[in-house]
mmCIF file with all atom_site columns, C-alpha atoms and ligand atoms in Angstrom:
data_model
loop_
_atom_site.group_PDB
_atom_site.id
_atom_site.type_symbol
_atom_site.label_atom_id
_atom_site.label_alt_id
_atom_site.label_comp_id
_atom_site.label_asym_id
_atom_site.label_entity_id
_atom_site.label_seq_id
_atom_site.pdbx_PDB_ins_code
_atom_site.Cartn_x
_atom_site.Cartn_y
_atom_site.Cartn_z
_atom_site.occupancy
_atom_site.B_iso_or_equiv
_atom_site.pdbx_formal_charge
_atom_site.auth_seq_id
_atom_site.auth_comp_id
_atom_site.auth_asym_id
_atom_site.auth_atom_id
_atom_site.pdbx_PDB_model_num
ATOM   1   C  CA  . ASN A 1 1  ? -0.175 0.269  -0.091 1.00 80.00 ? 140 ASN A CA  1
ATOM   2   C  CA  . GLY A 1 2  ? 1.336  3.515  -1.057 1.00 90.00 ? 141 GLY A CA  1
ATOM   3   C  CA  . VAL A 1 3  ? 4.788  3.900  -3.020 1.00 92.00 ? 142 VAL A CA  1
ATOM   4   C  CA  . PRO A 1 4  ? 7.849  2.995  -1.910 1.00 93.00 ? 143 PRO A CA  1
ATOM   5   C  CA  . PRO A 1 5  ? 10.456 5.432  -0.106 1.00 92.00 ? 144 PRO A CA  1
ATOM   6   C  CA  . ALA A 1 6  ? 12.660 7.124  -3.233 1.00 96.00 ? 145 ALA A CA  1
ATOM   7   C  CA  . ARG A 1 7  ? 16.363 6.046  -3.395 1.00 97.00 ? 146 ARG A CA  1
ATOM   8   C  CA  . ILE A 1 8  ? 18.658 8.609  -3.856 1.00 98.00 ? 147 ILE A CA  1
ATOM   9   C  CA  . THR A 1 9  ? 22.271 8.758  -5.082 1.00 98.00 ? 148 THR A CA  1
ATOM   10  C  CA  . LEU A 1 10 ? 25.092 11.030 -3.437 1.00 97.00 ? 149 LEU A CA  1
ATOM   11  C  CA  . ASP A 1 11 ? 24.692 12.938 -6.830 1.00 97.00 ? 150 ASP A CA  1
ATOM   12  C  CA  . GLU A 1 12 ? 20.947 13.451 -6.681 1.00 97.00 ? 151 GLU A CA  1
ATOM   13  C  CA  . LEU A 1 13 ? 21.699 15.000 -2.667 1.00 98.00 ? 152 LEU A CA  1
ATOM   14  C  CA  . LYS A 1 14 ? 24.488 17.279 -4.054 1.00 98.00 ? 153 LYS A CA  1
ATOM   15  C  CA  . ARG A 1 15 ? 21.820 19.307 -6.384 1.00 98.00 ? 154 ARG A CA  1
ATOM   16  C  CA  . HIS A 1 16 ? 19.846 20.403 -3.023 1.00 98.00 ? 155 HIS A CA  1
ATOM   17  C  CA  . SER A 1 17 ? 22.090 22.488 -1.373 1.00 98.00 ? 156 SER A CA  1
ATOM   18  C  CA  . THR A 1 18 ? 20.722 25.825 -1.325 1.00 98.00 ? 157 THR A CA  1
ATOM   19  C  CA  . HIS A 1 19 ? 18.413 27.213 1.849  1.00 98.00 ? 158 HIS A CA  1
ATOM   20  C  CA  . GLU A 1 20 ? 15.196 27.093 -0.216 1.00 98.00 ? 159 GLU A CA  1
ATOM   21  C  CA  . ASP A 1 21 ? 15.763 23.393 -1.348 1.00 98.00 ? 160 ASP A CA  1
ATOM   22  C  CA  . ALA A 1 22 ? 18.162 22.092 1.214  1.00 99.00 ? 161 ALA A CA  1
ATOM   23  C  CA  . TRP A 1 23 ? 18.546 18.236 1.780  1.00 98.00 ? 162 TRP A CA  1
ATOM   24  C  CA  . THR A 1 24 ? 20.756 16.044 3.893  1.00 98.00 ? 163 THR A CA  1
ATOM   25  C  CA  . ALA A 1 25 ? 21.642 12.372 4.725  1.00 98.00 ? 164 ALA A CA  1
ATOM   26  C  CA  . LEU A 1 26 ? 21.650 11.344 8.056  1.00 98.00 ? 165 LEU A CA  1
ATOM   27  C  CA  . GLY A 1 27 ? 22.196 7.871  9.061  1.00 98.00 ? 166 GLY A CA  1
ATOM   28  C  CA  . GLY A 1 28 ? 21.304 6.798  5.739  1.00 98.00 ? 167 GLY A CA  1
ATOM   29  C  CA  . LYS A 1 29 ? 17.975 8.653  5.306  1.00 98.00 ? 168 LYS A CA  1
ATOM   30  C  CA  . VAL A 1 30 ? 17.830 11.672 3.138  1.00 98.00 ? 169 VAL A CA  1
ATOM   31  C  CA  . TYR A 1 31 ? 15.675 14.626 4.694  1.00 98.00 ? 170 TYR A CA  1
ATOM   32  C  CA  . ASN A 1 32 ? 14.564 18.077 3.641  1.00 98.00 ? 171 ASN A CA  1
ATOM   33  C  CA  . ILE A 1 33 ? 15.973 20.283 5.852  1.00 98.00 ? 172 ILE A CA  1
ATOM   34  C  CA  . SER A 1 34 ? 14.538 23.661 4.428  1.00 98.00 ? 173 SER A CA  1
ATOM   35  C  CA  . PRO A 1 35 ? 11.469 23.660 6.897  1.00 98.00 ? 174 PRO A CA  1
ATOM   36  C  CA  . TYR A 1 36 ? 13.735 23.299 9.851  1.00 98.00 ? 175 TYR A CA  1
ATOM   37  C  CA  . LEU A 1 37 ? 16.254 25.912 9.400  1.00 98.00 ? 176 LEU A CA  1
ATOM   38  C  CA  . ARG A 1 38 ? 14.980 28.613 11.076 1.00 98.00 ? 177 ARG A CA  1
ATOM   39  C  CA  . TYR A 1 39 ? 14.109 26.354 13.962 1.00 98.00 ? 178 TYR A CA  1
ATOM   40  C  CA  . HIS A 1 40 ? 17.553 25.030 14.473 1.00 98.00 ? 179 HIS A CA  1
ATOM   41  C  CA  . PRO A 1 41 ? 18.887 26.186 18.022 1.00 98.00 ? 180 PRO A CA  1
ATOM   42  C  CA  . GLY A 1 42 ? 22.487 26.087 16.936 1.00 98.00 ? 181 GLY A CA  1
ATOM   43  C  CA  . GLY A 1 43 ? 21.638 28.487 13.557 1.00 98.00 ? 182 GLY A CA  1
ATOM   44  C  CA  . VAL A 1 44 ? 21.228 28.429 9.971  1.00 98.00 ? 183 VAL A CA  1
ATOM   45  C  CA  . LYS A 1 45 ? 24.468 28.735 9.039  1.00 98.00 ? 184 LYS A CA  1
ATOM   46  C  CA  . GLU A 1 46 ? 25.434 25.691 11.271 1.00 98.00 ? 185 GLU A CA  1
ATOM   47  C  CA  . LEU A 1 47 ? 22.906 23.540 9.816  1.00 98.00 ? 186 LEU A CA  1
ATOM   48  C  CA  . MET A 1 48 ? 23.701 24.572 6.283  1.00 98.00 ? 187 MET A CA  1
ATOM   49  C  CA  . ARG A 1 49 ? 26.965 22.990 6.697  1.00 98.00 ? 188 ARG A CA  1
ATOM   50  C  CA  . CYS A 1 50 ? 25.389 19.606 5.938  1.00 98.00 ? 189 CYS A CA  1
ATOM   51  C  CA  . ALA A 1 51 ? 22.931 20.722 3.357  1.00 98.00 ? 190 ALA A CA  1
ATOM   52  C  CA  . GLY A 1 52 ? 23.708 18.571 -0.135 1.00 98.00 ? 191 GLY A CA  1
ATOM   53  C  CA  . ARG A 1 53 ? 26.040 16.166 1.637  1.00 98.00 ? 192 ARG A CA  1
ATOM   54  C  CA  . ASP A 1 54 ? 26.163 13.285 4.012  1.00 98.00 ? 193 ASP A CA  1
ATOM   55  C  CA  . GLY A 1 55 ? 25.647 15.097 7.636  1.00 98.00 ? 194 GLY A CA  1
ATOM   56  C  CA  . THR A 1 56 ? 26.028 12.178 9.472  1.00 98.00 ? 195 THR A CA  1
ATOM   57  C  CA  . LYS A 1 57 ? 29.677 12.915 10.975 1.00 98.00 ? 196 LYS A CA  1
ATOM   58  C  CA  . LEU A 1 58 ? 29.015 16.677 11.560 1.00 98.00 ? 197 LEU A CA  1
ATOM   59  C  CA  . PHE A 1 59 ? 25.431 15.714 13.349 1.00 98.00 ? 198 PHE A CA  1
ATOM   60  C  CA  . ASN A 1 60 ? 27.028 13.410 15.627 1.00 98.00 ? 199 ASN A CA  1
ATOM   61  C  CA  . LEU A 1 61 ? 30.301 15.743 16.353 1.00 98.00 ? 200 LEU A CA  1
ATOM   62  C  CA  . THR A 1 62 ? 27.899 18.213 17.679 1.00 98.00 ? 201 THR A CA  1
ATOM   63  C  CA  . HIS A 1 63 ? 24.793 16.452 19.122 1.00 98.00 ? 202 HIS A CA  1
ATOM   64  C  CA  . VAL A 1 64 ? 24.928 12.866 18.726 1.00 98.00 ? 203 VAL A CA  1
ATOM   65  C  CA  . TRP A 1 65 ? 22.149 12.787 21.533 1.00 98.00 ? 204 TRP A CA  1
ATOM   66  C  CA  . VAL A 1 66 ? 19.752 14.503 19.680 1.00 98.00 ? 205 VAL A CA  1
ATOM   67  C  CA  . ASN A 1 67 ? 16.868 12.278 17.762 1.00 98.00 ? 206 ASN A CA  1
ATOM   68  C  CA  . TYR A 1 68 ? 16.769 13.749 14.388 1.00 98.00 ? 207 TYR A CA  1
ATOM   69  C  CA  . ASP A 1 69 ? 14.618 10.836 12.578 1.00 98.00 ? 208 ASP A CA  1
ATOM   70  C  CA  . ARG A 1 70 ? 11.825 11.829 14.826 1.00 98.00 ? 209 ARG A CA  1
ATOM   71  C  CA  . MET A 1 71 ? 12.268 15.171 14.826 1.00 98.00 ? 210 MET A CA  1
ATOM   72  C  CA  . LEU A 1 72 ? 12.074 15.368 11.185 1.00 98.00 ? 211 LEU A CA  1
ATOM   73  C  CA  . SER A 1 73 ? 10.002 12.407 10.225 1.00 97.00 ? 212 SER A CA  1
ATOM   74  C  CA  . ASN A 1 74 ? 7.617  14.737 8.441  1.00 97.00 ? 213 ASN A CA  1
ATOM   75  C  CA  . CYS A 1 75 ? 10.801 15.717 6.436  1.00 98.00 ? 214 CYS A CA  1
ATOM   76  C  CA  . PHE A 1 76 ? 11.691 12.273 5.088  1.00 98.00 ? 215 PHE A CA  1
ATOM   77  C  CA  . VAL A 1 77 ? 12.544 12.061 1.468  1.00 98.00 ? 216 VAL A CA  1
ATOM   78  C  CA  . GLY A 1 78 ? 14.166 8.624  1.084  1.00 98.00 ? 217 GLY A CA  1
ATOM   79  C  CA  . TYR A 1 79 ? 16.991 6.184  1.389  1.00 98.00 ? 218 TYR A CA  1
ATOM   80  C  CA  . LEU A 1 80 ? 20.463 7.358  0.285  1.00 98.00 ? 219 LEU A CA  1
ATOM   81  C  CA  . VAL A 1 81 ? 21.819 4.533  -1.901 1.00 96.00 ? 220 VAL A CA  1
ATOM   82  C  CA  . PRO A 1 82 ? 25.175 3.476  -3.713 1.00 91.00 ? 221 PRO A CA  1
ATOM   83  C  CA  . ARG A 1 83 ? 25.697 5.274  -7.402 1.00 81.00 ? 222 ARG A CA  1
ATOM   84  C  CA  . ASN A 1 84 ? 24.502 2.193  -9.622 1.00 58.00 ? 223 ASN A CA  1
ATOM   85  C  CA  . SER A 1 85 ? 21.668 0.633  -7.438 1.00 54.00 ? 224 SER A CA  1
HETATM 86  C  C1  . HEM B 2 .  ? 21.868 22.656 18.657 1.00 97.52 ? 578 HEM B C1  1
HETATM 87  C  C2  . HEM B 2 .  ? 18.992 19.771 15.985 1.00 97.52 ? 578 HEM B C2  1
HETATM 88  C  C3  . HEM B 2 .  ? 22.455 19.567 12.685 1.00 97.52 ? 578 HEM B C3  1
HETATM 89  C  C4  . HEM B 2 .  ? 25.136 23.149 15.102 1.00 97.52 ? 578 HEM B C4  1
HETATM 90  C  C5  . HEM B 2 .  ? 21.121 21.489 18.457 1.00 97.52 ? 578 HEM B C5  1
HETATM 91  C  C6  . HEM B 2 .  ? 19.626 21.057 19.144 1.00 97.52 ? 578 HEM B C6  1
HETATM 92  C  C7  . HEM B 2 .  ? 18.854 20.817 18.186 1.00 97.52 ? 578 HEM B C7  1
HETATM 93  C  C8  . HEM B 2 .  ? 19.401 20.799 16.810 1.00 97.52 ? 578 HEM B C8  1
HETATM 94  C  C9  . HEM B 2 .  ? 17.568 19.940 18.340 1.00 97.52 ? 578 HEM B C9  1
HETATM 95  C  C10 . HEM B 2 .  ? 19.482 21.951 20.329 1.00 97.52 ? 578 HEM B C10 1
HETATM 96  C  C11 . HEM B 2 .  ? 20.543 20.589 21.395 1.00 97.52 ? 578 HEM B C11 1
HETATM 97  C  C12 . HEM B 2 .  ? 20.310 20.616 22.539 1.00 97.52 ? 578 HEM B C12 1
HETATM 98  O  O1  . HEM B 2 .  ? 20.297 21.883 23.214 1.00 97.52 ? 578 HEM B O1  1
HETATM 99  O  O2  . HEM B 2 .  ? 20.812 19.844 23.260 1.00 97.52 ? 578 HEM B O2  1
HETATM 100 C  C13 . HEM B 2 .  ? 19.748 19.522 14.655 1.00 97.52 ? 578 HEM B C13 1
HETATM 101 C  C14 . HEM B 2 .  ? 19.466 18.849 13.469 1.00 97.52 ? 578 HEM B C14 1
HETATM 102 C  C15 . HEM B 2 .  ? 20.086 18.830 12.880 1.00 97.52 ? 578 HEM B C15 1
HETATM 103 C  C16 . HEM B 2 .  ? 21.186 19.754 13.008 1.00 97.52 ? 578 HEM B C16 1
HETATM 104 C  C17 . HEM B 2 .  ? 18.136 17.920 13.442 1.00 97.52 ? 578 HEM B C17 1
HETATM 105 C  C18 . HEM B 2 .  ? 20.476 18.084 11.215 1.00 97.52 ? 578 HEM B C18 1
HETATM 106 C  C19 . HEM B 2 .  ? 19.224 17.976 10.618 1.00 97.52 ? 578 HEM B C19 1
HETATM 107 C  C20 . HEM B 2 .  ? 23.504 20.536 13.152 1.00 97.52 ? 578 HEM B C20 1
HETATM 108 C  C21 . HEM B 2 .  ? 24.853 20.721 12.059 1.00 97.52 ? 578 HEM B C21 1
HETATM 109 C  C22 . HEM B 2 .  ? 25.688 21.356 13.051 1.00 97.52 ? 578 HEM B C22 1
HETATM 110 C  C23 . HEM B 2 .  ? 25.117 21.993 14.233 1.00 97.52 ? 578 HEM B C23 1
HETATM 111 C  C24 . HEM B 2 .  ? 25.551 20.036 10.902 1.00 97.52 ? 578 HEM B C24 1
HETATM 112 C  C25 . HEM B 2 .  ? 27.065 21.877 13.020 1.00 97.52 ? 578 HEM B C25 1
HETATM 113 C  C26 . HEM B 2 .  ? 27.761 21.984 11.806 1.00 97.52 ? 578 HEM B C26 1
HETATM 114 C  C27 . HEM B 2 .  ? 24.245 22.620 16.423 1.00 97.52 ? 578 HEM B C27 1
HETATM 115 C  C28 . HEM B 2 .  ? 25.118 23.657 17.531 1.00 97.52 ? 578 HEM B C28 1
HETATM 116 C  C29 . HEM B 2 .  ? 24.157 23.614 18.336 1.00 97.52 ? 578 HEM B C29 1
HETATM 117 C  C30 . HEM B 2 .  ? 23.150 22.709 17.803 1.00 97.52 ? 578 HEM B C30 1
HETATM 118 C  C31 . HEM B 2 .  ? 26.460 24.015 17.313 1.00 97.52 ? 578 HEM B C31 1
HETATM 119 C  C32 . HEM B 2 .  ? 24.292 24.260 19.850 1.00 97.52 ? 578 HEM B C32 1
HETATM 120 C  C33 . HEM B 2 .  ? 23.493 25.445 19.804 1.00 97.52 ? 578 HEM B C33 1
HETATM 121 C  C34 . HEM B 2 .  ? 23.393 26.188 21.193 1.00 97.52 ? 578 HEM B C34 1
HETATM 122 O  O3  . HEM B 2 .  ? 23.007 25.672 22.385 1.00 97.52 ? 578 HEM B O3  1
HETATM 123 O  O4  . HEM B 2 .  ? 23.557 27.207 21.471 1.00 97.52 ? 578 HEM B O4  1
HETATM 124 N  N1  . HEM B 2 .  ? 21.021 21.140 16.755 1.00 97.52 ? 578 HEM B N1  1
HETATM 125 N  N2  . HEM B 2 .  ? 20.957 19.931 14.283 1.00 97.52 ? 578 HEM B N2  1
HETATM 126 N  N3  . HEM B 2 .  ? 23.652 21.427 13.894 1.00 97.52 ? 578 HEM B N3  1
HETATM 127 N  N4  . HEM B 2 .  ? 23.322 22.091 16.500 1.00 97.52 ? 578 HEM B N4  1
HETATM 128 FE FE1 . HEM B 2 .  ? 22.179 21.370 15.608 1.00 97.52 ? 578 HEM B FE1 1
#
């Protein structure tokens, strides 16, 4: 029932790196962080550092205790997949 989640390559992720269209990957899941930008306690500039790329390491360096999956459940876009799958 319903459509399967999207499968997103790193090349596709890279195309979403502007404030208006910012995606990041965390733990293999891709999120649209644009709606969350103005609510981020660490500020827009810090959050934008993970836009258009895999933000897992950066995220874990700053606040590994934050439950991003719960916070961004409405912003889930799909799964990050290897180039040719
Ligand atoms: C604080 C969420 C990405 C830097 C926070 C807090 C949350 C949050 C909930 C408050 C945590 C607390 O007080 O215990 C998120 C989410 C992210 C994200 C959902 C990804 C989608 C990032 C990135 C950076 C960053 C990539 C840095 C490169 C910070 C900093 C604070 C902070 C410096 C501390 C702000 C302060 O207390 O003054 N973030 N964050 N965050 N975040 Fe993020």
